[in-house]
Amino acid sequence: MTTTATPALRVQGLEKAFRELPILRGVDFDVPAGTIFALLGSNGAGKTTVVRILSTLLRADAGSATVAGFDVATHPAEVRGSISLTGQFAAVDEILTGRENLVLIARLRRVPEARAAADTLLHRFQLSDAADRRVATYSGGMRRRLDIAMSLLGDPPVVFLDEPTTSLDPQSRLEVWRSIKDLARHGTTVLLTTQYLDEAEQLADRIAILHEGRIIVDGTLAELKALMPPTTVEYVEKQPTLEDVFLAVVGASPTSKEQP
């Protein structure tokens, strides 16, 4: 995993209100390049508002933000050329095949050798066997993996994933987690918003909690755990969770491949 001295994302004093209702009240954080940064918060905390500002879809009322070294307010075109955004629902065309979706986006982004680029991503996201099937036949996890693959066409250095596993079953969530980890391994900077604590725990290099418009904690998982009182050691019988049971029954594991 690579990092640089200059953060891939820098947010300072970000403020935003809607109809005089404050949503962001001075948000600050930095994200080193090539890392996964998880922004946690309940519904309405302002996570999506932060993403919309950083992706130039919304203007902040105050504060500043840079993405890949470009100011989102003064250089929005350069910011858009440096990012990709995946929302809460997969933006794929169900009539087209997986390969056709990728080739279409590749051509729109003027990626050289669009078909070769599509085939590379199909292989990387374990979708080659389903490449020529219509997306309408894909499972939720397959659609989300295709959606993330489409977001990588053109090799953007920064990717925003806004609650990417919303409404997915446990098996599909594990598949998407594997794909997100793969992004950072290839040097992509990932800003992940989520409501799921286990998701942040599994994926993130750093975690920030957004509450009532402010970042109240920001650090590694170990640093956040250190905020809690010392624990006492007790020996208890560990019972399997419902997710453990589900995955065992369906024969899935974090490294298993989904059958087309």
Tab-separated table of C-alpha atoms in Angstrom:
chain	number	residue	atom	x	y	z
A	1	MET	CA	0.000	0.000	0.000
A	2	THR	CA	1.448	3.364	-0.982
A	3	THR	CA	1.095	6.685	0.753
A	4	THR	CA	2.404	10.164	-0.012
A	5	ALA	CA	3.061	13.243	2.099
A	6	THR	CA	0.257	15.152	0.354
A	7	PRO	CA	-3.188	13.759	1.254
A	8	ALA	CA	-5.356	12.495	-1.578
A	9	LEU	CA	-8.272	14.143	0.216
A	10	ARG	CA	-8.099	17.143	2.535
A	11	VAL	CA	-11.199	18.589	4.181
A	12	GLN	CA	-11.022	21.641	6.441
A	13	GLY	CA	-13.873	23.396	8.229
A	14	LEU	CA	-16.544	22.129	5.843
A	15	GLU	CA	-20.010	23.576	6.521
A	16	LYS	CA	-23.352	23.080	4.810
A	17	ALA	CA	-26.941	23.904	5.701
A	18	PHE	CA	-30.242	23.243	3.953
A	19	ARG	CA	-33.025	25.766	4.564
A	20	GLU	CA	-31.168	27.043	7.623
A	21	LEU	CA	-30.855	23.508	9.005
A	22	PRO	CA	-27.118	22.873	9.604
A	23	ILE	CA	-25.948	19.522	8.260
A	24	LEU	CA	-22.168	19.952	8.389
A	25	ARG	CA	-20.785	22.130	11.174
A	26	GLY	CA	-17.059	22.204	10.461
A	27	VAL	CA	-15.828	18.850	9.173
A	28	ASP	CA	-12.070	18.167	9.076
A	29	PHE	CA	-10.136	15.106	7.902
A	30	ASP	CA	-7.234	14.019	5.685
A	31	VAL	CA	-7.009	10.803	3.663
A	32	PRO	CA	-3.551	9.555	2.583
A	33	ALA	CA	-3.250	8.234	-0.966
A	34	GLY	CA	-3.768	4.515	-1.479
A	35	THR	CA	-5.765	3.985	1.718
A	36	ILE	CA	-9.363	3.199	2.644
A	37	PHE	CA	-11.036	5.846	4.808
A	38	ALA	CA	-14.400	4.954	6.354
A	39	LEU	CA	-16.839	7.702	7.269
A	40	LEU	CA	-19.339	6.341	9.775
A	41	GLY	CA	-22.578	7.923	10.845
A	42	SER	CA	-26.261	7.326	11.317
A	43	ASN	CA	-28.896	8.330	8.763
A	44	GLY	CA	-28.895	12.100	8.354
A	45	ALA	CA	-25.434	12.543	9.837
A	46	GLY	CA	-24.180	14.202	6.645
A	47	LYS	CA	-22.087	11.437	5.074
A	48	THR	CA	-23.636	11.736	1.619
A	49	THR	CA	-23.451	15.534	1.834
A	50	VAL	CA	-19.684	15.277	2.335
A	51	VAL	CA	-19.391	12.978	-0.692
A	52	ARG	CA	-21.513	15.275	-2.846
A	53	ILE	CA	-19.321	18.256	-1.963
A	54	LEU	CA	-16.101	16.349	-2.627
A	55	SER	CA	-17.440	15.127	-5.982
A	56	THR	CA	-18.446	18.721	-6.986
A	57	LEU	CA	-22.172	17.920	-7.020
A	58	LEU	CA	-22.827	20.383	-4.190
A	59	ARG	CA	-21.182	23.587	-3.011
A	60	ALA	CA	-20.124	24.006	0.592
A	61	ASP	CA	-21.263	27.066	2.521
A	62	ALA	CA	-17.861	27.410	4.199
A	63	GLY	CA	-14.545	25.624	4.531
A	64	SER	CA	-12.360	24.057	1.863
A	65	ALA	CA	-11.677	20.671	0.318
A	66	THR	CA	-9.121	19.316	-2.115
A	67	VAL	CA	-9.210	16.068	-4.069
A	68	ALA	CA	-5.991	14.772	-5.657
A	69	GLY	CA	-4.538	18.227	-5.026
A	70	PHE	CA	-7.373	20.122	-6.759
A	71	ASP	CA	-9.709	22.501	-4.936
A	72	VAL	CA	-13.313	21.349	-5.377
A	73	ALA	CA	-14.616	24.926	-5.586
A	74	THR	CA	-12.058	26.477	-7.962
A	75	HIS	CA	-11.030	23.457	-10.075
A	76	PRO	CA	-14.157	21.275	-10.354
A	77	ALA	CA	-13.295	19.916	-13.822
A	78	GLU	CA	-9.923	18.647	-12.612
A	79	VAL	CA	-11.580	17.073	-9.571
A	80	ARG	CA	-14.127	15.268	-11.758
A	81	GLY	CA	-11.303	13.945	-13.897
A	82	SER	CA	-9.648	12.468	-10.804
A	83	ILE	CA	-12.586	10.671	-9.213
A	84	SER	CA	-15.285	8.104	-9.643
A	85	LEU	CA	-18.474	7.918	-7.595
A	86	THR	CA	-20.512	4.823	-6.817
A	87	GLY	CA	-23.817	5.539	-5.097
A	88	GLN	CA	-26.055	3.459	-2.877
A	89	PHE	CA	-27.655	1.636	-5.807
A	90	ALA	CA	-25.838	-0.010	-8.704
A	91	ALA	CA	-25.950	2.217	-11.810
A	92	VAL	CA	-25.870	-0.546	-14.385
A	93	ASP	CA	-27.990	-1.124	-17.489
A	94	GLU	CA	-29.932	-4.360	-16.996
A	95	ILE	CA	-30.651	-4.779	-20.713
A	96	LEU	CA	-26.960	-4.904	-21.600
A	97	THR	CA	-24.498	-7.639	-20.726
A	98	GLY	CA	-21.755	-7.087	-18.189
A	99	ARG	CA	-19.179	-6.649	-20.953
A	100	GLU	CA	-21.429	-4.246	-22.888
A	101	ASN	CA	-21.873	-2.067	-19.785
A	102	LEU	CA	-18.119	-1.797	-19.351
A	103	VAL	CA	-17.391	-1.167	-23.026
A	104	LEU	CA	-20.062	1.557	-23.146
A	105	ILE	CA	-18.564	3.441	-20.198
A	106	ALA	CA	-15.044	2.925	-21.513
A	107	ARG	CA	-15.989	4.532	-24.823
A	108	LEU	CA	-17.773	7.411	-23.078
A	109	ARG	CA	-14.597	8.032	-21.078
A	110	ARG	CA	-12.474	7.651	-24.216
A	111	VAL	CA	-10.483	4.777	-22.766
A	112	PRO	CA	-8.155	3.287	-25.417
A	113	GLU	CA	-8.941	-0.314	-26.401
A	114	ALA	CA	-12.281	-0.324	-24.619
A	115	ARG	CA	-12.937	-4.055	-25.023
A	116	ALA	CA	-9.538	-5.022	-23.620
A	117	ALA	CA	-10.071	-2.686	-20.663
A	118	ALA	CA	-13.491	-4.270	-20.068
A	119	ASP	CA	-12.072	-7.794	-20.181
A	120	THR	CA	-9.345	-6.862	-17.688
A	121	LEU	CA	-11.911	-5.580	-15.182
A	122	LEU	CA	-14.248	-8.525	-15.740
A	123	HIS	CA	-11.390	-10.836	-14.798
A	124	ARG	CA	-10.308	-8.695	-11.839
A	125	PHE	CA	-13.823	-8.657	-10.373
A	126	GLN	CA	-14.475	-12.350	-11.108
A	127	LEU	CA	-17.210	-11.663	-13.647
A	128	SER	CA	-15.638	-13.246	-16.739
A	129	ASP	CA	-17.947	-16.273	-16.670
A	130	ALA	CA	-20.990	-13.981	-16.659
A	131	ALA	CA	-19.576	-11.359	-19.049
A	132	ASP	CA	-22.003	-12.129	-21.876
A	133	ARG	CA	-25.107	-12.527	-19.743
A	134	ARG	CA	-27.616	-9.708	-19.410
A	135	VAL	CA	-27.186	-7.859	-16.130
A	136	ALA	CA	-30.870	-8.488	-15.357
A	137	THR	CA	-29.805	-12.067	-14.508
A	138	TYR	CA	-27.051	-10.971	-12.078
A	139	SER	CA	-27.320	-11.249	-8.305
A	140	GLY	CA	-27.062	-8.138	-6.134
A	141	GLY	CA	-23.422	-8.807	-5.362
A	142	MET	CA	-22.549	-9.287	-9.026
A	143	ARG	CA	-24.285	-6.047	-9.991
A	144	ARG	CA	-22.430	-4.128	-7.304
A	145	ARG	CA	-19.092	-5.614	-8.364
A	146	LEU	CA	-19.846	-4.634	-11.959
A	147	ASP	CA	-20.794	-1.142	-10.781
A	148	ILE	CA	-17.461	-0.760	-8.972
A	149	ALA	CA	-15.609	-2.144	-12.003
A	150	MET	CA	-17.301	0.462	-14.205
A	151	SER	CA	-16.184	3.189	-11.823
A	152	LEU	CA	-12.530	2.203	-12.350
A	153	LEU	CA	-12.462	2.720	-16.107
A	154	GLY	CA	-9.933	5.428	-16.810
A	155	ASP	CA	-7.991	4.604	-13.626
A	156	PRO	CA	-9.273	7.400	-11.339
A	157	PRO	CA	-6.930	7.855	-8.348
A	158	VAL	CA	-9.842	8.493	-5.951
A	159	VAL	CA	-13.075	6.509	-5.645
A	160	PHE	CA	-16.081	7.449	-3.506
A	161	LEU	CA	-18.248	4.530	-2.371
A	162	ASP	CA	-21.436	5.811	-0.755
A	163	GLU	CA	-22.909	2.954	1.326
A	164	PRO	CA	-21.971	0.350	-1.321
A	165	THR	CA	-23.428	-2.686	0.482
A	166	THR	CA	-26.866	-1.275	1.271
A	167	SER	CA	-29.557	-3.960	0.780
A	168	LEU	CA	-27.031	-6.724	-0.026
A	169	ASP	CA	-27.185	-10.171	1.555
A	170	PRO	CA	-24.218	-11.355	3.708
A	171	GLN	CA	-22.603	-13.357	0.899
A	172	SER	CA	-22.787	-10.428	-1.526
A	173	ARG	CA	-21.376	-8.071	1.110
A	174	LEU	CA	-18.292	-10.275	1.464
A	175	GLU	CA	-17.780	-10.241	-2.295
A	176	VAL	CA	-17.971	-6.441	-2.376
A	177	TRP	CA	-15.604	-6.181	0.609
A	178	ARG	CA	-13.047	-8.231	-1.290
A	179	SER	CA	-13.391	-5.903	-4.275
A	180	ILE	CA	-12.919	-2.795	-2.116
A	181	LYS	CA	-9.767	-4.211	-0.518
A	182	ASP	CA	-8.487	-4.903	-4.011
A	183	LEU	CA	-8.871	-1.215	-4.916
A	184	ALA	CA	-6.440	-0.131	-2.196
A	185	ARG	CA	-4.006	-2.906	-3.112
A	186	HIS	CA	-3.853	-1.378	-6.597
A	187	GLY	CA	-3.146	2.099	-5.146
A	188	THR	CA	-6.631	3.618	-5.365
A	189	THR	CA	-7.722	5.950	-2.564
A	190	VAL	CA	-11.179	4.983	-1.275
A	191	LEU	CA	-13.605	7.097	0.738
A	192	LEU	CA	-16.239	4.709	2.035
A	193	THR	CA	-19.404	5.861	3.774
A	194	THR	CA	-21.283	3.240	5.742
A	195	GLN	CA	-23.652	2.631	8.642
A	196	TYR	CA	-22.196	-0.815	9.259
A	197	LEU	CA	-19.568	-0.915	11.998
A	198	ASP	CA	-18.269	-4.334	10.949
A	199	GLU	CA	-17.773	-3.050	7.413
A	200	ALA	CA	-15.523	-0.234	8.593
A	201	GLU	CA	-13.711	-2.610	10.942
A	202	GLN	CA	-12.978	-5.060	8.129
A	203	LEU	CA	-11.987	-2.583	5.430
A	204	ALA	CA	-10.704	0.738	6.685
A	205	ASP	CA	-7.175	1.915	7.368
A	206	ARG	CA	-8.675	4.887	9.214
A	207	ILE	CA	-12.170	5.492	10.556
A	208	ALA	CA	-13.977	8.750	11.319
A	209	ILE	CA	-17.338	9.069	13.040
A	210	LEU	CA	-19.560	11.912	11.843
A	211	HIS	CA	-22.125	12.972	14.431
A	212	GLU	CA	-24.339	16.053	14.447
A	213	GLY	CA	-22.340	17.598	11.648
A	214	ARG	CA	-18.872	17.136	13.134
A	215	ILE	CA	-16.132	14.509	13.158
A	216	ILE	CA	-16.044	13.410	16.786
A	217	VAL	CA	-13.294	10.777	16.442
A	218	ASP	CA	-10.795	9.983	13.685
A	219	GLY	CA	-8.116	7.307	13.819
A	220	THR	CA	-7.103	3.724	13.174
A	221	LEU	CA	-9.198	0.916	14.594
A	222	ALA	CA	-6.571	0.367	17.298
A	223	GLU	CA	-6.606	4.067	18.203
A	224	LEU	CA	-10.390	4.099	18.437
A	225	LYS	CA	-10.429	0.968	20.594
A	226	ALA	CA	-7.872	2.588	22.905
A	227	LEU	CA	-10.482	5.239	23.735
A	228	MET	CA	-12.461	2.616	25.620
A	229	PRO	CA	-11.720	1.608	29.237
A	230	PRO	CA	-9.350	-1.364	29.680
A	231	THR	CA	-11.062	-4.704	29.241
A	232	THR	CA	-11.084	-7.648	31.597
A	233	VAL	CA	-10.318	-11.136	30.349
A	234	GLU	CA	-13.108	-13.655	30.703
A	235	TYR	CA	-13.475	-17.129	29.235
A	236	VAL	CA	-16.823	-17.638	27.564
A	237	GLU	CA	-18.267	-20.073	25.088
A	238	LYS	CA	-18.491	-18.368	21.693
A	239	GLN	CA	-21.730	-19.052	19.873
A	240	PRO	CA	-21.945	-18.661	16.086
A	241	THR	CA	-23.663	-15.536	14.826
A	242	LEU	CA	-26.600	-15.640	12.435
A	243	GLU	CA	-24.245	-14.504	9.678
A	244	ASP	CA	-21.918	-17.434	10.467
A	245	VAL	CA	-24.856	-19.823	10.199
A	246	PHE	CA	-26.073	-18.272	6.947
A	247	LEU	CA	-22.670	-18.464	5.273
A	248	ALA	CA	-22.097	-22.020	6.492
A	249	VAL	CA	-25.465	-23.199	5.185
A	250	VAL	CA	-25.039	-21.620	1.741
A	251	GLY	CA	-21.446	-22.814	1.544
A	252	ALA	CA	-19.953	-19.337	1.171
A	253	SER	CA	-16.731	-17.866	2.474
A	254	PRO	CA	-14.942	-14.508	2.056
A	255	THR	CA	-12.831	-16.053	-0.719
A	256	SER	CA	-15.498	-18.091	-2.465
A	257	LYS	CA	-16.525	-17.276	-6.011
A	258	GLU	CA	-20.137	-16.699	-6.945
A	259	GLN	CA	-21.422	-19.104	-9.538
A	260	PRO	CA	-23.089	-17.550	-12.540
